[in-house]
CSV table of C-alpha atoms in Angstrom, one decimal:
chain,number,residue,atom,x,y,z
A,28,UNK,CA,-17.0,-13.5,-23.1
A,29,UNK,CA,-17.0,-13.4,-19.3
A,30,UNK,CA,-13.7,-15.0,-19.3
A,31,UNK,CA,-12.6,-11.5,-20.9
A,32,UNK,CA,-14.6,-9.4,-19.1
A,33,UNK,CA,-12.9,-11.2,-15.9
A,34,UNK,CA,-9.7,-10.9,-17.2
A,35,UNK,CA,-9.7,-7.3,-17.7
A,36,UNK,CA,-11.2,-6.8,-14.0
A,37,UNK,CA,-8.3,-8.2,-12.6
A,38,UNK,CA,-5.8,-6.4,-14.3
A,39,UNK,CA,-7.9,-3.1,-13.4
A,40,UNK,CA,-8.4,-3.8,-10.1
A,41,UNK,CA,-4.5,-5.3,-10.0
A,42,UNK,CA,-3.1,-1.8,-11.3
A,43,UNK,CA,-5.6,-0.1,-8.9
A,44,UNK,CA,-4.1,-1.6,-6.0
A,45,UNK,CA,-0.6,-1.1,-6.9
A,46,UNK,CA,-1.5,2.3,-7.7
A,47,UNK,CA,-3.6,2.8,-4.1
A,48,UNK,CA,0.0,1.4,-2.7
A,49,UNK,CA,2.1,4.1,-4.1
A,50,UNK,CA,0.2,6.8,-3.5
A,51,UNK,CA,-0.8,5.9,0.1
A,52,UNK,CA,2.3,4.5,1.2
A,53,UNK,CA,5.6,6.2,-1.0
A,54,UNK,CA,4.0,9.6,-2.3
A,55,UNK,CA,2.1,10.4,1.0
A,56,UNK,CA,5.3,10.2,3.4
A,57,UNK,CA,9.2,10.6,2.2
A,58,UNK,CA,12.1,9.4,3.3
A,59,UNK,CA,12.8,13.0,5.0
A,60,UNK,CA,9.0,12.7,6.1
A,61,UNK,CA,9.7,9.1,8.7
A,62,UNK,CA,13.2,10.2,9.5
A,63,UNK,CA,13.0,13.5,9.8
A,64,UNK,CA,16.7,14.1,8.6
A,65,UNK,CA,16.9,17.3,6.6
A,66,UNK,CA,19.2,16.2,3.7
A,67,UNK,CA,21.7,14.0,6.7
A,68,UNK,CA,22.7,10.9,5.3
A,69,UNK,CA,24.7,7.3,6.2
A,70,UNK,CA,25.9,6.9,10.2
A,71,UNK,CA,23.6,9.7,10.9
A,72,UNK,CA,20.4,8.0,9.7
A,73,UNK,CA,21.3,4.9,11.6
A,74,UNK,CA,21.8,6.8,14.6
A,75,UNK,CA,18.3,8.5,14.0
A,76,UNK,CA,16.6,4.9,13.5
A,77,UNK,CA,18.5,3.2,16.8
A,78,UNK,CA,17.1,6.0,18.9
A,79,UNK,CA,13.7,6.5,17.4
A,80,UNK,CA,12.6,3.0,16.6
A,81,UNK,CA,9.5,3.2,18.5
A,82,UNK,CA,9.0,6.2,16.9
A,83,UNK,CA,9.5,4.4,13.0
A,84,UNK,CA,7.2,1.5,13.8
A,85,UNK,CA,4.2,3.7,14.7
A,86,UNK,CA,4.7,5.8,11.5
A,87,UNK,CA,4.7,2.5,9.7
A,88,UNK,CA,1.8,1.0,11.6
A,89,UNK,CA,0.0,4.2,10.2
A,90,UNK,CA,0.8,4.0,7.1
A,91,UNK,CA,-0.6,0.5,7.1
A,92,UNK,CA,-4.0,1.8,8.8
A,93,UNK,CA,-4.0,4.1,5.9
A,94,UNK,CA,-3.8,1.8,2.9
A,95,UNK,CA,-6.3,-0.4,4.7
A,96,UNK,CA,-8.9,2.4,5.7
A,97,UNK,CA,-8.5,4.0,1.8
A,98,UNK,CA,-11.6,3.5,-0.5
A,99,UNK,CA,-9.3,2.0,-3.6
A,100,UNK,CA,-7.5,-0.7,-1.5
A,101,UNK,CA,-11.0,-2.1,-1.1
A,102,UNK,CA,-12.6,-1.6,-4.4
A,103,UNK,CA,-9.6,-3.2,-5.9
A,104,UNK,CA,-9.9,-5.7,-3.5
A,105,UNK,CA,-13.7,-6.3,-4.2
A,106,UNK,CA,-12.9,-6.8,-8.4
A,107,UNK,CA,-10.1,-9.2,-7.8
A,108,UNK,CA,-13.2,-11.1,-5.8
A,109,UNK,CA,-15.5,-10.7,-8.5
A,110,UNK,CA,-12.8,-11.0,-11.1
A,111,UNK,CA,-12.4,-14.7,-9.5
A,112,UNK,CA,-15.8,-15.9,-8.9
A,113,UNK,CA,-16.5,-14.9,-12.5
A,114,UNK,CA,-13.7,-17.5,-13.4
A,115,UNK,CA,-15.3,-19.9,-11.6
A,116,UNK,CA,-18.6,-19.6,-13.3
């Protein structure tokens, strides 16, 4: 019995995180959004990334703060803990 009940917390709390991932990280920012190209496409966006690469990393460095500061990374992160130890029981 807590062999099932285990198994089915870490498929929750697995689909939570890849849920919290998508909508912090893909939904939250576009393509348009870290570029800021307005519909420009191929030499143009590599132009855009070679002269604002400082400017890329930070957006992704906040993006990162962002998953990691959001309530559902860490409650999926606390059932795939609990979801183990339960195992081990």
């Amino acid at each position: 019995m807590l062999r099932l009940i285990s198994d089915y917390l870490f498929m929750g709390s697995l689909l939570l995180l890849l849920i919290t991932f998508v909508a912090k990280g893909a939904l939250s920012q576009g393509f348009t959004g870290v570029t800021s190209l307005d519909g420009t496409s191929g030499a143009a966006t590599d132009l855009n990334m070679e002269h604002n690469r400082k400017k890329i990393f930070q957006l992704q460095d906040s993006l990162i703060g962002r998953i990691i500061k959001s309530y559902l990374f860490w409650i999926s992160i606390v059932g795939l803990l609990v979801s183990i130890v339960i195992t081990k029981l």
